[in-house]
Coordinates of C-alpha atoms in Angstrom, one line a residue:
M1 CA 77.1 36.7 -94.1
M2 CA 78.3 35.6 -90.8
G3 CA 81.3 37.5 -89.6
E4 CA 84.6 35.8 -88.6
R5 CA 85.1 34.4 -85.2
R6 CA 87.1 36.6 -83.0
V7 CA 89.9 35.2 -81.0
A8 CA 91.2 37.4 -78.1
Q9 CA 94.8 38.5 -78.7
E10 CA 97.0 40.4 -76.2
A11 CA 98.3 43.5 -77.6
L12 CA 101.7 44.7 -76.8
F13 CA 100.8 48.3 -76.0
Y14 CA 97.6 49.7 -74.8
E15 CA 96.4 53.5 -75.0
F16 CA 93.4 53.7 -72.7
S17 CA 91.9 56.8 -71.0
L18 CA 89.3 56.3 -68.2
D19 CA 88.0 59.9 -68.8
R20 CA 87.1 59.3 -72.4
H21 CA 85.0 56.1 -71.3
V22 CA 82.9 58.1 -68.9
P23 CA 80.0 59.6 -70.7
A24 CA 79.5 63.3 -70.5
D25 CA 76.0 63.0 -69.1
H26 CA 76.9 60.3 -66.5
L27 CA 75.7 61.3 -63.0
L28 CA 79.2 60.7 -61.5
R29 CA 80.8 63.2 -63.8
A30 CA 78.3 65.9 -62.8
I31 CA 78.7 65.1 -59.0
D32 CA 82.6 65.2 -59.4
G33 CA 82.1 69.0 -60.2
F34 CA 80.7 69.6 -56.9
V35 CA 82.9 67.4 -54.7
D36 CA 86.0 69.2 -53.1
L37 CA 87.5 67.2 -50.3
S38 CA 90.6 69.2 -49.9
G39 CA 89.2 70.8 -46.6
M40 CA 88.5 67.3 -45.3
R41 CA 92.1 66.3 -45.4
E42 CA 93.0 69.5 -43.4
H43 CA 90.1 68.5 -41.0
L44 CA 91.6 65.1 -40.5
R45 CA 95.3 65.9 -40.3
G46 CA 95.3 66.2 -36.5
F47 CA 93.9 62.7 -36.3
Y48 CA 96.9 61.1 -38.1
S49 CA 100.2 60.4 -36.7
A50 CA 103.2 62.2 -38.2
I51 CA 105.3 59.1 -38.3
G52 CA 104.8 55.5 -39.3
R53 CA 103.5 53.8 -42.5
P54 CA 101.4 56.0 -44.8
S55 CA 97.7 55.2 -44.5
I56 CA 95.0 54.7 -47.1
D57 CA 94.1 58.1 -48.6
P58 CA 91.2 59.3 -46.5
E59 CA 89.7 61.1 -49.8
L60 CA 89.7 57.7 -51.6
M61 CA 87.5 56.3 -48.8
L62 CA 85.3 59.4 -48.8
R63 CA 84.8 59.1 -52.6
M64 CA 83.9 55.4 -52.4
L65 CA 81.5 56.1 -49.6
I66 CA 80.0 58.8 -51.8
V67 CA 79.5 56.2 -54.7
G68 CA 77.9 53.8 -52.3
Y69 CA 75.3 56.1 -50.9
C70 CA 74.5 57.8 -54.2
F71 CA 73.9 54.6 -55.9
G72 CA 72.4 52.6 -53.1
I73 CA 75.2 50.2 -52.6
R74 CA 74.6 49.3 -49.0
S75 CA 77.4 46.6 -48.3
E76 CA 81.0 48.1 -48.0
R77 CA 82.2 44.7 -49.3
R78 CA 80.1 44.9 -52.3
L79 CA 81.1 48.6 -52.8
C80 CA 84.7 47.4 -52.9
E81 CA 83.8 44.9 -55.7
E82 CA 81.7 47.5 -57.7
V83 CA 84.6 50.0 -57.6
H84 CA 86.9 47.4 -58.8
L85 CA 85.0 46.5 -61.8
N86 CA 83.1 49.7 -62.7
L87 CA 85.1 52.2 -64.9
A88 CA 83.1 55.4 -63.9
Y89 CA 83.5 54.5 -60.2
R90 CA 87.3 54.1 -60.8
W91 CA 87.3 57.4 -62.5
F92 CA 85.3 59.1 -59.9
C93 CA 87.6 57.7 -57.1
R94 CA 90.9 58.6 -59.0
L95 CA 92.1 55.1 -59.2
G96 CA 93.1 54.8 -62.7
L97 CA 93.2 51.2 -64.2
E98 CA 95.9 49.7 -61.9
G99 CA 94.9 51.4 -58.7
D100 CA 94.2 49.0 -55.8
V101 CA 90.9 49.1 -54.0
P102 CA 91.1 49.2 -50.1
D103 CA 90.0 46.3 -48.3
H104 CA 86.3 46.5 -46.9
S105 CA 87.6 46.3 -43.2
T106 CA 89.5 49.6 -43.7
F107 CA 86.2 51.4 -43.7
S108 CA 85.1 49.8 -40.4
K109 CA 88.4 50.7 -38.7
N110 CA 88.4 54.5 -39.9
R111 CA 84.7 54.9 -39.3
H112 CA 84.7 53.8 -35.7
G113 CA 87.9 55.8 -35.1
R114 CA 89.1 59.0 -36.7
F115 CA 86.2 59.6 -38.9
R116 CA 83.8 59.4 -36.1
E117 CA 86.0 61.4 -33.6
S118 CA 86.5 64.2 -36.1
D119 CA 82.7 64.3 -37.0
L120 CA 83.9 64.0 -40.6
F121 CA 80.4 62.9 -42.2
R122 CA 78.8 66.0 -40.5
Q123 CA 81.4 68.2 -42.2
L124 CA 80.9 66.5 -45.5
F125 CA 77.1 67.0 -45.3
E126 CA 77.7 70.8 -44.4
A127 CA 79.9 71.2 -47.2
T128 CA 77.1 70.2 -49.7
V129 CA 74.8 72.6 -48.2
R130 CA 77.3 75.4 -48.5
R131 CA 77.6 74.3 -52.2
C132 CA 74.0 74.5 -52.7
I133 CA 73.8 78.0 -51.2
D134 CA 76.6 79.1 -53.6
E135 CA 74.7 77.6 -56.5
G136 CA 71.6 79.6 -55.6
L137 CA 69.5 76.5 -54.9
V138 CA 68.6 77.7 -51.4
G139 CA 65.9 80.4 -51.3
G140 CA 65.9 80.7 -47.4
D141 CA 62.2 81.9 -47.3
G142 CA 60.4 78.6 -46.4
F143 CA 61.5 75.6 -44.6
A144 CA 59.8 72.3 -44.2
V145 CA 60.4 69.9 -41.4
D146 CA 59.6 66.2 -40.9
A147 CA 60.8 62.9 -39.6
S148 CA 60.7 59.3 -40.8
L149 CA 61.3 55.9 -39.2
I150 CA 64.2 53.8 -40.3
R151 CA 64.6 50.3 -39.0
A152 CA 67.5 49.6 -36.8
E153 CA 69.9 46.7 -37.3
A154 CA 68.3 44.8 -34.5
N155 CA 66.1 41.6 -34.4
R156 CA 62.5 42.6 -33.5
Q157 CA 62.0 39.2 -31.9
T158 CA 65.1 39.5 -29.6
Y159 CA 64.6 42.0 -26.7
V160 CA 64.6 42.3 -22.9
E161 CA 62.1 43.9 -20.8
G162 CA 63.2 47.4 -19.9
T163 CA 66.5 49.0 -19.6
Q164 CA 67.2 47.5 -16.1
S165 CA 67.5 44.0 -17.8
L166 CA 70.5 44.9 -19.7
S167 CA 73.2 42.7 -18.2
A168 CA 76.7 43.7 -17.5
D169 CA 78.2 41.2 -20.2
L170 CA 76.5 43.1 -22.9
Q171 CA 78.6 46.1 -22.8
T172 CA 79.0 46.4 -26.7
R173 CA 79.8 49.8 -28.3
A174 CA 76.0 50.3 -29.0
V175 CA 75.3 49.9 -25.4
E176 CA 78.1 52.2 -24.3
E177 CA 76.8 54.8 -26.6
Y178 CA 73.2 54.4 -25.4
L179 CA 74.4 54.9 -21.8
A180 CA 76.3 57.9 -22.8
V181 CA 73.3 59.7 -24.4
L182 CA 70.8 59.0 -21.6
D183 CA 70.5 62.8 -20.9
D184 CA 70.3 63.8 -24.6
A185 CA 67.0 65.3 -25.3
V186 CA 66.8 63.5 -28.6
F187 CA 67.5 60.2 -27.2
G188 CA 67.4 58.8 -23.7
G189 CA 66.3 62.1 -22.3
A190 CA 63.3 62.7 -24.5
T191 CA 60.9 61.1 -22.2
P192 CA 61.0 59.8 -18.7
V193 CA 58.9 56.8 -19.6
E194 CA 61.1 53.6 -19.8
P195 CA 60.5 51.5 -23.0
K196 CA 58.8 48.3 -22.5
R197 CA 61.0 46.4 -24.8
V198 CA 64.8 47.1 -25.3
S199 CA 67.2 45.5 -28.1
P200 CA 70.2 44.1 -26.3
V201 CA 72.4 44.9 -29.3
D202 CA 71.0 48.5 -29.8
P203 CA 69.2 49.8 -26.7
A204 CA 68.9 53.5 -28.2
A205 CA 66.5 52.1 -30.8
R206 CA 62.9 52.4 -29.9
Y207 CA 60.4 49.6 -30.4
T208 CA 57.4 51.2 -32.3
A209 CA 54.7 50.6 -34.9
A210 CA 54.2 54.2 -35.8
H211 CA 54.9 53.8 -39.4
G212 CA 51.8 51.8 -39.8
G213 CA 53.5 48.4 -40.3
R214 CA 54.5 45.6 -37.9
A215 CA 56.4 46.9 -34.7
D216 CA 60.2 47.1 -35.1
F217 CA 63.3 48.8 -33.4
C218 CA 63.7 52.1 -35.2
Y219 CA 65.4 55.4 -35.3
S220 CA 64.2 58.7 -36.7
T221 CA 65.8 60.6 -39.5
N222 CA 64.9 64.3 -39.3
Y223 CA 65.1 66.6 -42.3
L224 CA 65.0 70.3 -42.6
I225 CA 64.7 71.4 -46.2
D226 CA 64.4 74.5 -48.1
V227 CA 61.3 74.1 -50.1
E228 CA 62.3 76.0 -53.2
N229 CA 64.5 73.2 -54.6
A230 CA 64.0 70.6 -51.9
V231 CA 67.6 70.9 -50.6
I232 CA 68.3 69.3 -47.3
V233 CA 69.5 72.2 -45.1
D234 CA 70.0 70.0 -42.0
V235 CA 69.7 66.5 -40.7
E236 CA 69.4 64.9 -37.2
A237 CA 69.2 61.4 -35.9
S238 CA 66.8 60.9 -33.0
T239 CA 64.9 58.3 -31.1
A240 CA 61.7 57.2 -32.6
I241 CA 59.3 59.3 -30.6
R242 CA 57.4 62.6 -31.2
Q243 CA 59.0 64.7 -28.4
A244 CA 62.6 63.8 -29.7
E245 CA 61.6 64.9 -33.1
V246 CA 60.3 68.2 -32.1
T247 CA 63.6 68.7 -30.2
A248 CA 65.5 67.8 -33.2
A249 CA 63.6 70.3 -35.3
K250 CA 64.6 73.2 -33.0
R251 CA 68.2 72.0 -33.0
M252 CA 68.3 72.0 -36.9
I253 CA 66.7 75.5 -37.1
E254 CA 69.3 76.9 -34.8
R255 CA 72.1 75.2 -36.5
A256 CA 71.1 76.4 -39.9
A257 CA 71.0 79.9 -38.6
G258 CA 74.2 79.5 -36.7
H259 CA 76.3 77.7 -39.4
H260 CA 74.8 79.1 -42.7
G261 CA 73.0 82.3 -41.6
L262 CA 69.8 80.9 -42.8
W263 CA 66.6 82.3 -41.1
P264 CA 63.3 81.2 -42.8
R265 CA 60.2 83.4 -42.8
K266 CA 58.0 80.3 -42.4
L267 CA 58.3 76.7 -41.2
I268 CA 56.0 74.0 -42.7
G269 CA 55.2 70.8 -40.7
D270 CA 52.6 68.4 -39.8
T271 CA 50.5 68.3 -36.7
G272 CA 53.3 66.7 -34.7
Y273 CA 55.0 70.0 -34.5
G274 CA 51.9 71.9 -33.6
S275 CA 52.1 71.7 -29.9
A276 CA 51.8 74.8 -27.9
D277 CA 55.5 75.0 -26.8
M278 CA 56.8 74.5 -30.3
L279 CA 54.5 77.2 -31.8
A280 CA 55.4 79.6 -28.9
W281 CA 59.1 78.9 -29.6
L282 CA 58.7 79.6 -33.4
V283 CA 56.5 82.8 -32.9
H284 CA 58.0 84.5 -29.8
E285 CA 61.6 83.3 -29.8
R286 CA 62.4 82.9 -33.5
G287 CA 59.9 85.2 -35.2
I288 CA 59.0 82.3 -37.7
E289 CA 55.5 81.9 -39.1
P290 CA 54.2 78.5 -38.3
H291 CA 52.5 76.9 -41.2
V292 CA 51.6 74.0 -39.0
P293 CA 48.2 72.5 -38.0
V294 CA 47.6 73.3 -34.3
F295 CA 47.7 70.2 -32.0
D296 CA 44.1 70.6 -30.5
K297 CA 42.1 68.0 -28.4
S298 CA 39.2 70.3 -27.7
T299 CA 37.0 69.0 -30.4
R300 CA 34.0 66.8 -29.0
S301 CA 32.2 63.9 -30.6
D302 CA 29.1 63.9 -28.3
G303 CA 27.5 67.1 -29.8
S304 CA 28.3 69.1 -26.7
F305 CA 29.6 72.8 -27.0
E306 CA 33.4 72.9 -28.0
R307 CA 35.9 75.5 -26.7
S308 CA 35.5 77.3 -29.9
D309 CA 31.8 78.1 -28.8
F310 CA 33.4 80.0 -25.9
T311 CA 34.5 83.6 -26.3
F312 CA 37.6 84.7 -24.3
D313 CA 37.7 88.1 -22.9
H314 CA 41.3 89.3 -22.8
E315 CA 40.7 92.2 -20.5
D316 CA 38.8 90.3 -17.9
D317 CA 40.8 87.0 -18.3
S318 CA 37.8 84.8 -18.6
Y319 CA 35.6 83.0 -20.9
V320 CA 32.0 83.7 -21.7
C321 CA 29.6 80.7 -22.3
P322 CA 26.8 80.6 -24.9
A323 CA 24.5 81.5 -22.0
G324 CA 26.5 84.6 -21.1
K325 CA 28.1 83.3 -17.9
R326 CA 31.6 83.7 -17.2
L327 CA 34.4 81.0 -16.6
R328 CA 37.4 82.1 -14.5
P329 CA 40.6 80.5 -13.4
R330 CA 39.6 80.8 -9.8
N331 CA 36.0 81.4 -8.4
R332 CA 37.2 81.9 -4.9
N333 CA 40.4 83.1 -2.9
F334 CA 42.7 80.5 -1.4
A335 CA 44.8 81.0 1.8
S336 CA 47.9 79.7 0.2
P337 CA 48.7 80.8 -3.5
R338 CA 48.2 78.3 -6.1
P339 CA 49.6 78.1 -9.6
E340 CA 47.3 79.0 -12.3
A341 CA 48.8 76.6 -15.1
D342 CA 49.5 72.9 -14.6
K343 CA 52.7 71.1 -15.5
D344 CA 51.6 70.9 -19.1
G345 CA 51.1 74.7 -19.3
F346 CA 47.3 74.7 -19.4
I347 CA 45.0 76.9 -17.3
R348 CA 41.5 75.6 -16.4
Y349 CA 38.6 78.1 -16.6
R350 CA 35.7 76.9 -14.5
A351 CA 32.1 78.0 -14.3
R352 CA 30.2 78.4 -11.0
Q353 CA 28.1 75.3 -10.1
H354 CA 25.1 77.3 -9.4
D355 CA 25.3 79.0 -12.8
C356 CA 25.5 75.6 -14.6
G357 CA 22.7 74.0 -12.4
S358 CA 20.1 76.4 -13.4
C359 CA 21.1 76.8 -17.1
A360 CA 18.8 75.6 -19.8
L361 CA 22.0 74.7 -22.0
K362 CA 23.6 72.5 -19.5
P363 CA 22.5 69.2 -21.4
Q364 CA 24.2 70.5 -24.4
C365 CA 27.2 72.0 -22.4
T366 CA 28.2 69.7 -19.6
P367 CA 25.6 66.9 -19.1
I368 CA 27.7 64.8 -16.8
L369 CA 29.9 67.2 -14.8
P370 CA 28.2 69.6 -12.3
A371 CA 29.9 72.7 -13.9
R372 CA 31.8 73.2 -17.3
K373 CA 35.5 73.9 -17.5
V374 CA 37.7 75.0 -20.4
T375 CA 41.3 74.7 -20.7
R376 CA 43.6 77.3 -22.3
S377 CA 47.2 77.1 -22.9
I378 CA 49.7 79.8 -21.7
H379 CA 50.9 79.8 -25.4
E380 CA 47.4 80.4 -26.7
G381 CA 48.5 83.5 -28.4
A382 CA 50.9 81.6 -30.7
R383 CA 48.3 78.9 -31.2
D384 CA 45.6 81.6 -32.4
F385 CA 48.2 83.0 -34.6
A386 CA 48.9 79.6 -36.4
R387 CA 45.0 79.3 -36.7
T388 CA 45.0 82.7 -38.5
L389 CA 47.7 81.6 -40.8
A390 CA 45.6 78.6 -41.7
Q391 CA 42.9 80.7 -43.1
E392 CA 45.2 82.5 -45.6
D393 CA 45.7 81.5 -49.2
E394 CA 49.3 80.8 -48.7
W395 CA 48.5 77.8 -46.4
I396 CA 47.3 75.8 -49.5
T397 CA 50.7 76.4 -51.1
S398 CA 52.6 75.4 -48.0
R399 CA 50.5 72.1 -47.7
R400 CA 51.6 71.3 -51.2
E401 CA 55.3 72.1 -50.6
R402 CA 55.4 70.0 -47.5
K403 CA 55.1 67.0 -49.8
K404 CA 58.7 67.8 -50.9
V405 CA 60.2 66.4 -47.8
E406 CA 58.0 63.4 -47.9
M407 CA 59.5 62.7 -51.4
L408 CA 62.9 63.0 -50.1
F409 CA 62.1 60.3 -47.6
A410 CA 60.7 58.0 -50.2
H411 CA 63.9 58.6 -52.5
L412 CA 66.0 57.8 -49.4
K413 CA 64.3 54.3 -48.8
R414 CA 63.4 53.2 -52.4
I415 CA 66.4 54.6 -54.4
L416 CA 69.2 54.9 -52.0
R417 CA 67.7 51.7 -50.2
L418 CA 68.1 53.2 -46.7
D419 CA 65.1 51.5 -45.2
R420 CA 67.2 49.7 -42.7
L421 CA 70.4 50.8 -40.9
R422 CA 73.7 48.8 -41.2
L423 CA 75.4 50.4 -38.3
R424 CA 74.3 50.2 -34.8
G425 CA 74.0 52.7 -31.9
P426 CA 73.4 56.6 -32.0
S427 CA 76.6 57.3 -33.8
G428 CA 76.0 54.8 -36.4
A429 CA 72.7 56.3 -37.2
R430 CA 74.1 59.8 -37.4
D431 CA 76.9 58.5 -39.7
E432 CA 74.4 56.9 -42.1
F433 CA 71.9 59.7 -42.0
H434 CA 74.6 62.3 -42.8
L435 CA 76.1 60.4 -45.6
A436 CA 72.6 59.8 -47.1
A437 CA 71.6 63.4 -46.9
A438 CA 75.0 64.5 -48.5
A439 CA 74.3 62.1 -51.3
Q440 CA 70.8 63.4 -51.8
N441 CA 72.2 67.0 -52.0
L442 CA 75.0 66.0 -54.4
R443 CA 72.5 64.2 -56.7
K444 CA 70.3 67.2 -56.6
L445 CA 73.2 69.5 -57.6
A446 CA 74.2 67.1 -60.4
K447 CA 70.7 66.7 -61.9
I448 CA 70.2 70.5 -61.7
S449 CA 73.6 71.1 -63.5
L450 CA 72.8 68.5 -66.2
A451 CA 69.4 70.1 -66.7
R452 CA 71.1 73.6 -67.1
Q453 CA 73.6 72.0 -69.6
A454 CA 70.9 70.5 -71.6
V455 CA 69.2 73.9 -71.9
T456 CA 72.2 75.8 -72.9
T457 CA 73.1 73.2 -75.6

């Protein structure tokens, strides 16, 4: 039998509780248990005036931003609409049924003002790291590091040739930030090479096709994670070149030790972190085992002898070739002393020309040059140590654990939809990367908490 038609009738009184309408297993309910923003209010107190009209509650704006980044709501205008309509979002933001949602322009004013001046989003991210440590999710034994390219908010087809072409009338906020970070080792100071193409609206973004697709203006987000539960221990924004990413990795390791007392036994990374300088920094200065492939260009494709075919004699400081002849840094004395290593930190060991000229192995050793030379880094000890670690069984486990940081990047781009930035300039990139990393840590805490509850029940 067909039911009766229902006609909406206004009730005189309503009894409604938001808390009852948010399911017990809702992700926001689990996240709410790990969000404590009382310290943020104290952190911001000095950036508000003691007189005047009361402002929008900063905790409300932070909670709304957490909702936006946890659920991939990229537009702040749409975020305000979703919070207005969604009961769970209202409950998490402590708005109730009749609470007013702030205008989307409020976020822009606070983000470019007191939030950025107080480095609030960095404080929020580090609060999630401390909570992960308190919950026992950070083992501290093994860390993994990697970087991923995120497209900047800049048109790839609109550019100028070189930084000298930036006109004086383009003094936007992003241009001013770029000029302010020219000496920063993870931005303008990462390399002396001037980029060929520069975006006039975001000069700090680097034009690159390193991600394998079409060339775009990009930034790099750098993650340092604890491999036990894939918790993001630190995050850093950098320009999209390898030198800047290596510098960012050093900063994150030092910051994790200084802020949280985390000192890993091993660091897992790809070949980009296998330079001689980086390996020496890890081994000699930080005492960290580098589970990183050595960046080595000594292999040859023409079938001639490689550097591994030469034996190094530590006591004599020379290489012994397959024919038994010695290669030395100097085969004669110079009137004025010359540095042994070049600017890149490599020493060239050369054979005597008459030794190579009469050698039967010359066609297989140096068929073109009159004498063979072999390069050796001043940090070759650290490189040899990394090669030794690559022969151990734990190396296979480390290669498997490194995929966890790549999975976080996939989650960042596909689920949280941060495959393109909305904010411009280095500060905008930092803000977005900090908020996204904080959201990923909060989701990790929430899901592990829900899994534990399911086991106990």
